[in-house]
PDB file of C-alpha atoms in Angstrom:
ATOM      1  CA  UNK A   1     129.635 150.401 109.228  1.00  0.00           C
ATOM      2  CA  UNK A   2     130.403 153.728 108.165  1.00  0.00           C
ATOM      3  CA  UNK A   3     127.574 154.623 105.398  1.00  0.00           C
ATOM      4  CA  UNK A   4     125.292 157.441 104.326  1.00  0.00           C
ATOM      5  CA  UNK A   5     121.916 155.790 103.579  1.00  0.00           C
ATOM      6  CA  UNK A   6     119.557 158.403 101.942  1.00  0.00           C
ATOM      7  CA  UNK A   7     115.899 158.066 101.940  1.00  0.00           C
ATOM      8  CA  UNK A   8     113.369 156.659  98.990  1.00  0.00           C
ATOM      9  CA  UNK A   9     112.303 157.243  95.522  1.00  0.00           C
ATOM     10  CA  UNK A  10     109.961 160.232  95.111  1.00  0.00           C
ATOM     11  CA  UNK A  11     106.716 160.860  92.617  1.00  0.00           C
ATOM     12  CA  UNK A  12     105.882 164.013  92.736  1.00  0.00           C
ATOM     13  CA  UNK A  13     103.986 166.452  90.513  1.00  0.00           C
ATOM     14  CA  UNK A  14     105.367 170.427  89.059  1.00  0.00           C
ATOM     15  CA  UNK A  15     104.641 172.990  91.811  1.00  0.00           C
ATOM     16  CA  UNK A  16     105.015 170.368  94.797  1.00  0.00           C
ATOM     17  CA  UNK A  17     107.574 170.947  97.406  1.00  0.00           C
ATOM     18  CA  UNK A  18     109.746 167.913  98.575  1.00  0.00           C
ATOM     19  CA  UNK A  19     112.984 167.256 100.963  1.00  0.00           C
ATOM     20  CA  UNK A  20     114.796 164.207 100.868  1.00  0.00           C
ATOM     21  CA  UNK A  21     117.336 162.982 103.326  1.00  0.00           C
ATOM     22  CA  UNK A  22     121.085 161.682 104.126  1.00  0.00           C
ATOM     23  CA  UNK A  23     121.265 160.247 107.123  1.00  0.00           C
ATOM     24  CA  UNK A  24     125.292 160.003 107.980  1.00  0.00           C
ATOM     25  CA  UNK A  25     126.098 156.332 110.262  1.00  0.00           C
ATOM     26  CA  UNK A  26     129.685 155.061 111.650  1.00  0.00           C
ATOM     27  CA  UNK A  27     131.839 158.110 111.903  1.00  0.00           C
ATOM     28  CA  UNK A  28     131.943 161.803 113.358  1.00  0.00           C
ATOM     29  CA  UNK A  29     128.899 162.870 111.461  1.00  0.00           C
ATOM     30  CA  UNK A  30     129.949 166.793 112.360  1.00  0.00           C
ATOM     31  CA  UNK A  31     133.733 166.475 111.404  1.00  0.00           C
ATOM     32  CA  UNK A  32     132.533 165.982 107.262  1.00  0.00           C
ATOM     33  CA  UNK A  33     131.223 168.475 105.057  1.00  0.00           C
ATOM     34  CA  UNK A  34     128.766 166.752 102.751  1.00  0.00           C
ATOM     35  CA  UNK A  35     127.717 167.841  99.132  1.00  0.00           C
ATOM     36  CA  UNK A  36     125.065 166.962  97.585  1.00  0.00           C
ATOM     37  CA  UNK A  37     125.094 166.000  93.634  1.00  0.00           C
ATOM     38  CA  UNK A  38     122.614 165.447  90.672  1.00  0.00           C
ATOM     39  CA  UNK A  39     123.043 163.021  88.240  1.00  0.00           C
ATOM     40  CA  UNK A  40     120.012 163.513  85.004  1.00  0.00           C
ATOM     41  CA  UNK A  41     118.785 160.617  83.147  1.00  0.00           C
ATOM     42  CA  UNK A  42     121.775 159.143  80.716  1.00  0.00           C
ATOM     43  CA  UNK A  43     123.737 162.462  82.173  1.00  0.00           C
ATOM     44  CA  UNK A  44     127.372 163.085  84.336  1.00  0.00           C
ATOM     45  CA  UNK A  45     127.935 164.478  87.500  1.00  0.00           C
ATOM     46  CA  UNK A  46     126.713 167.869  88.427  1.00  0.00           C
ATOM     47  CA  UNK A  47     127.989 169.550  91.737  1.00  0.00           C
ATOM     48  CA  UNK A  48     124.975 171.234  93.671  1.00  0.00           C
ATOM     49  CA  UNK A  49     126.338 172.846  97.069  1.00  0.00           C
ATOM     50  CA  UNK A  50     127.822 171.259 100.215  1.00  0.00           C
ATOM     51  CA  UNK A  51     126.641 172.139 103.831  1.00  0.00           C
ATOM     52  CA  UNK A  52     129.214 172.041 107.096  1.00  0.00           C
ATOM     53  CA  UNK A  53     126.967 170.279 109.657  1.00  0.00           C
ATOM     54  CA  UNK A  54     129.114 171.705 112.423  1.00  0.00           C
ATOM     55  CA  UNK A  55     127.560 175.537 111.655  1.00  0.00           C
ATOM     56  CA  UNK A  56     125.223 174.743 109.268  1.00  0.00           C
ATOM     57  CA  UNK A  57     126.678 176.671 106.390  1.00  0.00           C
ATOM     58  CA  UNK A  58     125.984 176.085 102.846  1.00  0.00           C
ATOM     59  CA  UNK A  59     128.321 177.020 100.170  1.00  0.00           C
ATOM     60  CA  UNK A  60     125.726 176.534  96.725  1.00  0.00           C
ATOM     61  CA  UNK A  61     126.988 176.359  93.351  1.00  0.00           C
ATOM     62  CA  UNK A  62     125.421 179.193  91.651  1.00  0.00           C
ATOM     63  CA  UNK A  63     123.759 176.956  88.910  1.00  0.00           C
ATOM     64  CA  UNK A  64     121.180 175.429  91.876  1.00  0.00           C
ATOM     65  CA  UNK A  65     121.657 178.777  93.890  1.00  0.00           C
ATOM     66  CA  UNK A  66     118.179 180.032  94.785  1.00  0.00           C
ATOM     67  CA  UNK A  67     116.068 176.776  93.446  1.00  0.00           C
ATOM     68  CA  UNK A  68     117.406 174.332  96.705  1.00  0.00           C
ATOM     69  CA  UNK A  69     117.641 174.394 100.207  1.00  0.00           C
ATOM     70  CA  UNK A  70     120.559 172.284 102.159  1.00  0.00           C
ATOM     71  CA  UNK A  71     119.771 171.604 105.920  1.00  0.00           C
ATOM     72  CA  UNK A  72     121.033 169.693 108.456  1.00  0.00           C
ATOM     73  CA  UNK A  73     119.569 168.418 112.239  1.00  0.00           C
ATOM     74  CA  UNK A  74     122.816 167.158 114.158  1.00  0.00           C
ATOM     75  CA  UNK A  75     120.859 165.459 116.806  1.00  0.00           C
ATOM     76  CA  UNK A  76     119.481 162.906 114.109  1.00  0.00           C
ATOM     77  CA  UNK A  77     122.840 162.986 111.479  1.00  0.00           C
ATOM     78  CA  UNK A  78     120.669 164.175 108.857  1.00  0.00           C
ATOM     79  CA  UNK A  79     121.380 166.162 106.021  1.00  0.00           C
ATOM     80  CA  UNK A  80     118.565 167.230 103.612  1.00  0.00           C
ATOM     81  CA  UNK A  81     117.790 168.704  99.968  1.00  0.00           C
ATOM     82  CA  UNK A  82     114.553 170.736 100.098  1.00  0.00           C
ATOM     83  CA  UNK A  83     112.637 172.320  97.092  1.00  0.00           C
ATOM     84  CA  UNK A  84     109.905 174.946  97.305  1.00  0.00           C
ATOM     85  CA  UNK A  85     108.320 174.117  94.026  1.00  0.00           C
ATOM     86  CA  UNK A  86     109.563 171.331  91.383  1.00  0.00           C
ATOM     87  CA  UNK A  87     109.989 171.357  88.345  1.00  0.00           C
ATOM     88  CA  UNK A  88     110.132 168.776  85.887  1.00  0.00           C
ATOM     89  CA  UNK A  89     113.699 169.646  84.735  1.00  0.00           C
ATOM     90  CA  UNK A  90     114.545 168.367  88.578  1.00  0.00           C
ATOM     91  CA  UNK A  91     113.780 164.717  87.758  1.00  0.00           C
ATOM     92  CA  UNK A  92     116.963 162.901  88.463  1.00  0.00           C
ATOM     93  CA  UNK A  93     119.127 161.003  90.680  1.00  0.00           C
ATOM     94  CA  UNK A  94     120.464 163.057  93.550  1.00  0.00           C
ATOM     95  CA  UNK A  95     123.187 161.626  95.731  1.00  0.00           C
ATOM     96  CA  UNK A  96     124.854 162.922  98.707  1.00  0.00           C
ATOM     97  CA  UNK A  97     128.621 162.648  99.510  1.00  0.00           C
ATOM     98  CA  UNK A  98     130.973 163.101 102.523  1.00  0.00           C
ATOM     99  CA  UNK A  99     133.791 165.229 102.029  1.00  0.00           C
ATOM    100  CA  UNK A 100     137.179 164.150 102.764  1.00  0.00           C
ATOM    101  CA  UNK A 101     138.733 164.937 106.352  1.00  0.00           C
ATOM    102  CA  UNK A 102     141.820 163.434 107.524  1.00  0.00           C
ATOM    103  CA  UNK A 103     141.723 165.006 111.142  1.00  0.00           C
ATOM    104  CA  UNK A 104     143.299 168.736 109.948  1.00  0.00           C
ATOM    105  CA  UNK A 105     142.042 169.529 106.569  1.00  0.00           C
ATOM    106  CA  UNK A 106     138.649 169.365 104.823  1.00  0.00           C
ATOM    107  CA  UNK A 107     138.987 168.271 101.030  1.00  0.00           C
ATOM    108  CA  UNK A 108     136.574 168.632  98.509  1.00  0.00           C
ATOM    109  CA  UNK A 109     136.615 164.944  96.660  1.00  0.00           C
ATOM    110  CA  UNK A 110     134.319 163.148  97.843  1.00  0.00           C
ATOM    111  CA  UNK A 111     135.311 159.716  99.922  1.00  0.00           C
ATOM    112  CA  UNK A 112     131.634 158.408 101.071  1.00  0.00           C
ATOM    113  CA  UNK A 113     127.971 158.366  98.922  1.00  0.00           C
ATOM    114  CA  UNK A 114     124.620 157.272  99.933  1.00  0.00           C
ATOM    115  CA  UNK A 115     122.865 155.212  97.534  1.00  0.00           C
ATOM    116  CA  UNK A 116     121.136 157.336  95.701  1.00  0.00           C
ATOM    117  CA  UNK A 117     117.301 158.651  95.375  1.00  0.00           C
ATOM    118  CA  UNK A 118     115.331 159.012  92.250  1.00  0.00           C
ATOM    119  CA  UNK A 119     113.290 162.309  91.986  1.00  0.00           C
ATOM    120  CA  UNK A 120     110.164 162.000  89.453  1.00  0.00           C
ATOM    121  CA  UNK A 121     108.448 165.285  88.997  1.00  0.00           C
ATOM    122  CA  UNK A 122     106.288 164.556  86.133  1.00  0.00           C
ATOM    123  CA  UNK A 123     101.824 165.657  85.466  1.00  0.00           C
TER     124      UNK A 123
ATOM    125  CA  UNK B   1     133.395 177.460  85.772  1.00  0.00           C
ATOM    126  CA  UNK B   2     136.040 174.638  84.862  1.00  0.00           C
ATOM    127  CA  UNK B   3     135.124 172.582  81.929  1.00  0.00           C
ATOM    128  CA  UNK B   4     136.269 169.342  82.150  1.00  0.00           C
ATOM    129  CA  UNK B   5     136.196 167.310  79.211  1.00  0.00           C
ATOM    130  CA  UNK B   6     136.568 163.482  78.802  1.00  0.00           C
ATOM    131  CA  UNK B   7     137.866 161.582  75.943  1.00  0.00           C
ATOM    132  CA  UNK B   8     136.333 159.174  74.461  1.00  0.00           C
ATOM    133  CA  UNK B   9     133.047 158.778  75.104  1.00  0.00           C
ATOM    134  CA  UNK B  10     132.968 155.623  75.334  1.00  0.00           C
ATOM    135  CA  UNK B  11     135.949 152.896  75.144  1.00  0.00           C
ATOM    136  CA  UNK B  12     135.662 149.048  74.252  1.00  0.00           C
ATOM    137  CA  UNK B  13     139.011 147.236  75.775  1.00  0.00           C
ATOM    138  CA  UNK B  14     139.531 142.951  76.035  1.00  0.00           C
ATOM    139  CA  UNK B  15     139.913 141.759  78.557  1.00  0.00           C
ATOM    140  CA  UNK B  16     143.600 141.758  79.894  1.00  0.00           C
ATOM    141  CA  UNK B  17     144.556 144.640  78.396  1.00  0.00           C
ATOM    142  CA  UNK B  18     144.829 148.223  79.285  1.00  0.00           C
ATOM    143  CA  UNK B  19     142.504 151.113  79.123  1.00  0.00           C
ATOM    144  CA  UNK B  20     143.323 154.989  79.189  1.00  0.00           C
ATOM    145  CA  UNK B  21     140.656 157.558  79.495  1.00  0.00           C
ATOM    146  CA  UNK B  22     141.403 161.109  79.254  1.00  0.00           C
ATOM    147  CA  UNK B  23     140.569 164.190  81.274  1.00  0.00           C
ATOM    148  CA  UNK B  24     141.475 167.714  80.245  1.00  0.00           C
ATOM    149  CA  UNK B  25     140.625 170.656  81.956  1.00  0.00           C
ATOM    150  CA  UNK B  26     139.507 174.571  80.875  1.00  0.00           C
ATOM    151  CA  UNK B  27     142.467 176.034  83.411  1.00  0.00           C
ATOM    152  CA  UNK B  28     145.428 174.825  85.435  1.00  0.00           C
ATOM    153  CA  UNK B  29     144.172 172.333  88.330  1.00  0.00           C
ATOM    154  CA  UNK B  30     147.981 172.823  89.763  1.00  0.00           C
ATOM    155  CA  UNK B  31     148.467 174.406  92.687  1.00  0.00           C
ATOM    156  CA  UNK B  32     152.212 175.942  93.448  1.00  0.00           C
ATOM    157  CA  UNK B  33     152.242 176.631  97.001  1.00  0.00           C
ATOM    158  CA  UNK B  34     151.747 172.915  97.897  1.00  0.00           C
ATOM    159  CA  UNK B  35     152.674 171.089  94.284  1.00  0.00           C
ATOM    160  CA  UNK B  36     149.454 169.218  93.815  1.00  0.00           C
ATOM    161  CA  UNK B  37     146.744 169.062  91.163  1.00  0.00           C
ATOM    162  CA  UNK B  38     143.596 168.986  92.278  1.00  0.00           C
ATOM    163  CA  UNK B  39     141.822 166.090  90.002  1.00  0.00           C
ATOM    164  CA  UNK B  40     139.871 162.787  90.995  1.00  0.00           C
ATOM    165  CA  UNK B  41     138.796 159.984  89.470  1.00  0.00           C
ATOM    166  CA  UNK B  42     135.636 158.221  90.080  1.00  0.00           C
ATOM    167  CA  UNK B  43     133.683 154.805  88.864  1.00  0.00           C
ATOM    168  CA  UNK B  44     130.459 154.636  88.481  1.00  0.00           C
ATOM    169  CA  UNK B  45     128.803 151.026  88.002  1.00  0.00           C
ATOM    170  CA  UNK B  46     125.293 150.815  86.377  1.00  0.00           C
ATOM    171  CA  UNK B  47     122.475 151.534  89.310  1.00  0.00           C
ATOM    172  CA  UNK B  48     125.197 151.905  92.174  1.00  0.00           C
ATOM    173  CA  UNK B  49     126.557 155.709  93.514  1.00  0.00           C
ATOM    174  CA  UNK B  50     130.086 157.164  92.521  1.00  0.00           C
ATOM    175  CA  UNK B  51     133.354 155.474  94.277  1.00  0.00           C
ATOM    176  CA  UNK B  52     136.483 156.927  94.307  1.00  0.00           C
ATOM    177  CA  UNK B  53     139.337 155.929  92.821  1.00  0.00           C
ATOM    178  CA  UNK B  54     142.145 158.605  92.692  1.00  0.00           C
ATOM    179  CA  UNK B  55     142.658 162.129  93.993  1.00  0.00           C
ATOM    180  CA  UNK B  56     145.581 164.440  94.059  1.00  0.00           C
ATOM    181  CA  UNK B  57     145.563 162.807  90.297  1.00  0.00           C
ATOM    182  CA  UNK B  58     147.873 159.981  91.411  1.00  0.00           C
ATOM    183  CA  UNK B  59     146.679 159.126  95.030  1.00  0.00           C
ATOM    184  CA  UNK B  60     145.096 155.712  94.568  1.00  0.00           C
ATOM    185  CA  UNK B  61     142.177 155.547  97.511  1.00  0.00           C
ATOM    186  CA  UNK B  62     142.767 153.033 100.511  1.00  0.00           C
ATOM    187  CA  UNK B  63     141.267 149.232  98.831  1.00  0.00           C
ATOM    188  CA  UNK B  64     141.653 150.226  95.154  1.00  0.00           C
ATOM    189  CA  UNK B  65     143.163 148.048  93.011  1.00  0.00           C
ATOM    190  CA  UNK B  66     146.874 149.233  91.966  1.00  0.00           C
ATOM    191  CA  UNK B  67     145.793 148.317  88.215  1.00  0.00           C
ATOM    192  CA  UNK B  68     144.343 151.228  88.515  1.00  0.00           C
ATOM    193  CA  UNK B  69     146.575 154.746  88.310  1.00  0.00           C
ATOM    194  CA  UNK B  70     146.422 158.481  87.835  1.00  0.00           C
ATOM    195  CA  UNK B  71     148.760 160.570  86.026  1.00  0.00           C
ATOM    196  CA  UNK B  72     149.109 164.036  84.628  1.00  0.00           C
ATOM    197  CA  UNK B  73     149.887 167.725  85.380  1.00  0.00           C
ATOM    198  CA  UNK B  74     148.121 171.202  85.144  1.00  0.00           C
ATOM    199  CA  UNK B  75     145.547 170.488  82.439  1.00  0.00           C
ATOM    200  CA  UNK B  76     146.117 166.767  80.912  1.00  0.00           C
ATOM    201  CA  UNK B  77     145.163 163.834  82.955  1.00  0.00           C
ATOM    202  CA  UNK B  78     145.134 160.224  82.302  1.00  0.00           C
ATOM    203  CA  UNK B  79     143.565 157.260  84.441  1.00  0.00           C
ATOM    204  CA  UNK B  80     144.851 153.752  83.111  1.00  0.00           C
ATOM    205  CA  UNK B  81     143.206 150.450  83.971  1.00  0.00           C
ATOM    206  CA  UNK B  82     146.178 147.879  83.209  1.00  0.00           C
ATOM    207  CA  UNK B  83     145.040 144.402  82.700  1.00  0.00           C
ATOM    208  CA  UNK B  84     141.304 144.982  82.401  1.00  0.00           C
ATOM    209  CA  UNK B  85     138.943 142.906  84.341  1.00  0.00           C
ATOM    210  CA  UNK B  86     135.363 142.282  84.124  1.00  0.00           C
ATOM    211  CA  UNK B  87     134.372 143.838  87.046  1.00  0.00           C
ATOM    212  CA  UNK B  88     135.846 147.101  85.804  1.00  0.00           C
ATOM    213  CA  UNK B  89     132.806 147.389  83.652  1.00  0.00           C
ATOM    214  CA  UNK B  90     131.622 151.190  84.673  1.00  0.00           C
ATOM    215  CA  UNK B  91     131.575 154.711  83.631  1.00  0.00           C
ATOM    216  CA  UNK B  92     135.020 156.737  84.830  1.00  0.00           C
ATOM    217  CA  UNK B  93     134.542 160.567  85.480  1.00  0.00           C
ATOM    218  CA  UNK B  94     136.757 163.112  86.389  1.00  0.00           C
ATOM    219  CA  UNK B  95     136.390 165.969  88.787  1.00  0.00           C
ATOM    220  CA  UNK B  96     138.071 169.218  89.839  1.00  0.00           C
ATOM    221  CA  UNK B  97     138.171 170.520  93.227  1.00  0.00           C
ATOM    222  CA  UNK B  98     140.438 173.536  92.442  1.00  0.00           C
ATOM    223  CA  UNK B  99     137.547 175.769  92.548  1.00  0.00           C
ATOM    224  CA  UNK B 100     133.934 175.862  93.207  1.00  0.00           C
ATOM    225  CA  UNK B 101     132.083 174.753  91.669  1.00  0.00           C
ATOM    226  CA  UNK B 102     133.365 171.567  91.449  1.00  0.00           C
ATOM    227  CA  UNK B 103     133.002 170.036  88.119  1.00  0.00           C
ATOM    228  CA  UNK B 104     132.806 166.645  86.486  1.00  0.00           C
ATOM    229  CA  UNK B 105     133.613 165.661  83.235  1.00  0.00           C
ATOM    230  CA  UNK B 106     130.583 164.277  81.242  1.00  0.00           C
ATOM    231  CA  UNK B 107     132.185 160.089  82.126  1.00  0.00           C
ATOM    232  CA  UNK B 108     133.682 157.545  79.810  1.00  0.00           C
ATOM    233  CA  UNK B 109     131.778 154.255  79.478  1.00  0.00           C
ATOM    234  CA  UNK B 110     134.481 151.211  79.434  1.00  0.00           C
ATOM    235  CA  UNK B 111     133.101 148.017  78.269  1.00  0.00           C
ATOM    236  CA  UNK B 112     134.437 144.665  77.267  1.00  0.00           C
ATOM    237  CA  UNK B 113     135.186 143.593  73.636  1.00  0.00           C
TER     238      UNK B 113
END
Protein backbone atom coordinates (compact mmCIF):
# COMPACT_ATOMS: atom_id res chain seq x y z
CA UNK A 1 0.00 0.00 0.00
CA UNK A 2 1.46 3.14 -0.90
CA UNK A 3 1.11 5.44 2.42
CA UNK A 4 3.07 7.92 4.50
CA UNK A 5 2.37 6.97 8.15
CA UNK A 6 3.84 9.70 10.48
CA UNK A 7 4.64 9.09 14.01
CA UNK A 8 2.46 9.96 17.41
CA UNK A 9 0.94 12.74 19.29
CA UNK A 10 3.46 14.85 21.22
CA UNK A 11 3.22 16.74 24.90
CA UNK A 12 5.77 18.74 25.24
CA UNK A 13 6.60 21.82 27.31
CA UNK A 14 8.09 25.75 25.85
CA UNK A 15 11.89 25.48 25.45
CA UNK A 16 11.85 21.57 24.64
CA UNK A 17 13.22 20.37 21.42
CA UNK A 18 11.20 17.67 19.45
CA UNK A 19 11.36 15.84 15.80
CA UNK A 20 8.62 13.99 14.52
CA UNK A 21 8.61 11.65 11.60
CA UNK A 22 7.14 10.56 7.99
CA UNK A 23 8.01 7.45 7.20
CA UNK A 24 7.24 7.08 3.17
CA UNK A 25 5.88 3.00 2.28
CA UNK A 26 4.85 1.50 -1.34
CA UNK A 27 6.57 3.65 -3.87
CA UNK A 28 10.10 5.17 -4.87
CA UNK A 29 10.50 6.95 -1.60
CA UNK A 30 13.56 9.13 -3.38
CA UNK A 31 11.64 9.98 -6.69
CA UNK A 32 8.96 12.48 -4.36
CA UNK A 33 9.68 15.64 -2.85
CA UNK A 34 7.67 15.85 0.35
CA UNK A 35 6.41 19.08 2.17
CA UNK A 36 5.54 19.30 5.24
CA UNK A 37 2.30 21.46 6.41
CA UNK A 38 0.70 22.94 9.65
CA UNK A 39 -2.71 23.05 10.23
CA UNK A 40 -3.59 25.39 13.92
CA UNK A 41 -6.49 24.59 15.99
CA UNK A 42 -9.95 25.62 13.99
CA UNK A 43 -7.22 27.07 11.28
CA UNK A 44 -6.41 26.33 7.15
CA UNK A 45 -3.54 25.09 5.56
CA UNK A 46 -0.19 26.65 6.02
CA UNK A 47 2.77 25.58 3.68
CA UNK A 48 6.07 25.04 5.80
CA UNK A 49 9.02 23.87 3.36
CA UNK A 50 9.50 20.68 1.32
CA UNK A 51 12.79 18.58 1.35
CA UNK A 52 14.10 16.44 -1.97
CA UNK A 53 15.14 13.16 -0.28
CA UNK A 54 17.32 12.39 -3.27
CA UNK A 55 19.99 15.43 -2.10
CA UNK A 56 18.55 16.35 0.88
CA UNK A 57 17.65 19.89 0.00
CA UNK A 58 15.14 21.94 1.70
CA UNK A 59 13.42 24.75 0.07
CA UNK A 60 11.59 26.60 3.54
CA UNK A 61 8.93 29.03 3.27
CA UNK A 62 10.29 32.04 4.84
CA UNK A 63 7.40 32.28 7.46
CA UNK A 64 8.97 28.84 9.33
CA UNK A 65 12.51 29.76 7.88
CA UNK A 66 14.96 29.63 10.78
CA UNK A 67 12.39 28.12 13.60
CA UNK A 68 12.38 24.23 11.77
CA UNK A 69 14.61 21.80 10.60
CA UNK A 70 13.54 19.24 7.58
CA UNK A 71 15.71 16.00 7.40
CA UNK A 72 15.63 13.00 5.78
CA UNK A 73 17.58 9.26 6.33
CA UNK A 74 17.01 7.36 2.89
CA UNK A 75 18.06 4.08 4.27
CA UNK A 76 14.91 4.11 6.66
CA UNK A 77 12.31 6.39 4.15
CA UNK A 78 12.08 8.86 6.77
CA UNK A 79 11.46 12.34 6.59
CA UNK A 80 11.46 14.51 9.77
CA UNK A 81 10.38 18.05 11.29
CA UNK A 82 12.82 19.03 14.07
CA UNK A 83 12.55 22.07 16.49
CA UNK A 84 15.33 23.45 18.68
CA UNK A 85 13.08 25.06 21.19
CA UNK A 86 9.04 25.15 21.09
CA UNK A 87 6.98 27.39 21.50
CA UNK A 88 3.52 27.37 22.38
CA UNK A 89 2.38 29.17 19.18
CA UNK A 90 3.72 25.62 17.51
CA UNK A 91 0.81 23.61 18.96
CA UNK A 92 -0.92 22.18 15.98
CA UNK A 93 -1.46 19.50 13.58
CA UNK A 94 1.47 19.01 11.25
CA UNK A 95 1.09 16.74 8.26
CA UNK A 96 3.46 15.68 5.69
CA UNK A 97 2.71 15.31 1.92
CA UNK A 98 4.31 13.71 -1.20
CA UNK A 99 4.70 15.83 -4.04
CA UNK A 100 3.44 14.91 -7.32
CA UNK A 101 5.87 13.05 -9.88
CA UNK A 102 4.69 11.49 -12.93
CA UNK A 103 8.16 9.98 -14.03
CA UNK A 104 9.59 13.58 -15.72
CA UNK A 105 8.33 16.41 -13.72
CA UNK A 106 8.05 17.19 -9.99
CA UNK A 107 4.73 19.19 -9.14
CA UNK A 108 4.05 20.99 -6.21
CA UNK A 109 0.23 19.76 -5.24
CA UNK A 110 0.37 17.44 -3.13
CA UNK A 111 -1.01 13.68 -4.17
CA UNK A 112 -0.15 11.57 -0.80
CA UNK A 113 -0.52 12.70 3.28
CA UNK A 114 0.30 10.88 6.35
CA UNK A 115 -2.21 10.99 8.95
CA UNK A 116 -1.39 13.59 10.81
CA UNK A 117 0.42 14.33 14.37
CA UNK A 118 -0.78 16.61 17.04
CA UNK A 119 1.97 18.87 18.61
CA UNK A 120 1.01 20.14 22.32
CA UNK A 121 3.53 22.56 23.63
CA UNK A 122 1.78 23.88 26.56
CA UNK A 123 3.40 24.66 30.84
CA UNK B 1 3.00 35.87 -0.94
CA UNK B 2 -0.34 34.84 -2.83
CA UNK B 3 -3.43 35.42 -0.89
CA UNK B 4 -5.91 33.14 -1.60
CA UNK B 5 -9.23 33.83 -0.46
CA UNK B 6 -12.31 31.52 -0.18
CA UNK B 7 -15.87 32.38 -0.39
CA UNK B 8 -18.10 31.62 1.80
CA UNK B 9 -17.03 30.54 4.81
CA UNK B 10 -19.10 28.19 5.26
CA UNK B 11 -22.01 26.75 2.84
CA UNK B 12 -25.23 24.70 3.88
CA UNK B 13 -26.48 22.70 0.52
CA UNK B 14 -29.50 19.61 0.54
CA UNK B 15 -28.83 17.02 -0.34
CA UNK B 16 -29.02 16.44 -4.22
CA UNK B 17 -28.21 19.61 -5.12
CA UNK B 18 -25.17 21.48 -6.11
CA UNK B 19 -22.57 23.35 -4.24
CA UNK B 20 -20.01 26.07 -5.57
CA UNK B 21 -17.23 27.35 -3.46
CA UNK B 22 -15.08 30.05 -4.59
CA UNK B 23 -11.35 30.65 -4.76
CA UNK B 24 -9.77 33.92 -5.83
CA UNK B 25 -6.34 34.64 -5.88
CA UNK B 26 -3.94 38.01 -5.05
CA UNK B 27 -2.11 37.51 -8.76
CA UNK B 28 -2.50 35.53 -11.96
CA UNK B 29 -2.05 31.61 -11.21
CA UNK B 30 -1.86 31.32 -15.29
CA UNK B 31 1.01 30.37 -16.76
CA UNK B 32 1.53 31.28 -20.74
CA UNK B 33 4.30 29.22 -21.82
CA UNK B 34 2.38 25.96 -21.09
CA UNK B 35 -1.51 27.37 -20.75
CA UNK B 36 -2.22 26.08 -17.30
CA UNK B 37 -3.27 27.59 -13.98
CA UNK B 38 -1.71 26.41 -11.27
CA UNK B 39 -4.73 25.86 -8.57
CA UNK B 40 -5.88 22.66 -6.52
CA UNK B 41 -8.55 21.70 -4.71
CA UNK B 42 -8.51 19.72 -1.62
CA UNK B 43 -11.16 18.02 1.04
CA UNK B 44 -10.61 17.85 4.24
CA UNK B 45 -13.01 15.52 6.44
CA UNK B 46 -13.21 16.17 10.25
CA UNK B 47 -10.01 14.28 12.05
CA UNK B 48 -8.67 12.77 8.63
CA UNK B 49 -5.49 14.59 6.45
CA UNK B 50 -6.10 16.67 3.16
CA UNK B 51 -7.10 14.58 -0.20
CA UNK B 52 -6.94 15.89 -3.39
CA UNK B 53 -9.42 16.56 -5.57
CA UNK B 54 -8.40 18.79 -8.58
CA UNK B 55 -5.20 20.35 -9.90
CA UNK B 56 -4.35 22.20 -13.02
CA UNK B 57 -7.93 23.76 -11.77
CA UNK B 58 -9.87 21.25 -13.88
CA UNK B 59 -7.81 17.95 -13.60
CA UNK B 60 -10.08 15.75 -11.50
CA UNK B 61 -7.47 13.23 -9.49
CA UNK B 62 -7.48 9.41 -10.52
CA UNK B 63 -10.84 7.83 -8.12
CA UNK B 64 -12.62 11.19 -7.63
CA UNK B 65 -15.97 11.37 -8.20
CA UNK B 66 -16.86 13.32 -11.61
CA UNK B 67 -19.62 15.26 -9.45
CA UNK B 68 -16.95 16.90 -8.54
CA UNK B 69 -15.22 19.71 -11.09
CA UNK B 70 -12.83 22.62 -11.33
CA UNK B 71 -13.18 25.60 -13.35
CA UNK B 72 -11.72 29.03 -13.78
CA UNK B 73 -8.84 31.13 -15.23
CA UNK B 74 -6.03 33.52 -13.96
CA UNK B 75 -7.55 34.69 -10.68
CA UNK B 76 -11.33 33.27 -10.30
CA UNK B 77 -11.83 29.68 -9.54
CA UNK B 78 -14.80 27.65 -8.85
CA UNK B 79 -15.08 23.91 -7.52
CA UNK B 80 -18.79 22.57 -7.91
CA UNK B 81 -20.11 19.50 -6.13
CA UNK B 82 -23.27 18.57 -8.40
CA UNK B 83 -25.74 16.41 -6.71
CA UNK B 84 -24.46 16.64 -3.14
CA UNK B 85 -24.01 13.57 -1.13
CA UNK B 86 -23.58 12.93 2.42
CA UNK B 87 -20.31 11.81 2.37
CA UNK B 88 -19.21 15.11 0.85
CA UNK B 89 -19.53 16.53 4.29
CA UNK B 90 -15.84 18.31 4.63
CA UNK B 91 -14.00 21.48 4.47
CA UNK B 92 -12.77 22.38 0.59
CA UNK B 93 -9.50 24.52 0.35
CA UNK B 94 -7.73 25.86 -2.36
CA UNK B 95 -4.06 26.08 -3.04
CA UNK B 96 -1.55 27.75 -5.37
CA UNK B 97 1.53 26.24 -6.56
CA UNK B 98 2.52 29.12 -8.92
CA UNK B 99 4.99 30.29 -6.50
CA UNK B 100 6.51 29.50 -3.25
CA UNK B 101 5.26 29.65 -0.91
CA UNK B 102 2.49 27.73 -1.64
CA UNK B 103 -0.64 29.02 -0.19
CA UNK B 104 -4.04 27.82 0.90
CA UNK B 105 -7.07 29.55 1.14
CA UNK B 106 -8.47 29.70 4.76
CA UNK B 107 -11.33 26.34 3.56
CA UNK B 108 -15.05 26.39 3.11
CA UNK B 109 -17.06 24.16 5.46
CA UNK B 110 -20.02 22.36 3.31
CA UNK B 111 -22.64 20.85 5.38
CA UNK B 112 -26.05 19.38 4.83
CA UNK B 113 -29.36 21.32 5.24
Amino acid sequence: EVQLVQSGAEMKKPGESLRISCQGSGYSFSSHWISWVRQMPGKGLEWMGRIDPIDSYAHYSPSFQGHVTMSVDKSTSNVYLQWSSLKASDTAIYFCARHFYDGTETENWFDLWGQGTLVSVSS
Amino acid sequence: DIVMTQSPDSLTVSLGERATINCKSSQSLFYSSNNKNYLAWYQQKPGQPPKLLIYWASSRESGVPDRFSGSGSGTDFTLTISRLQAEDVASYSCQQYYASPYTFGQGTKLEIK
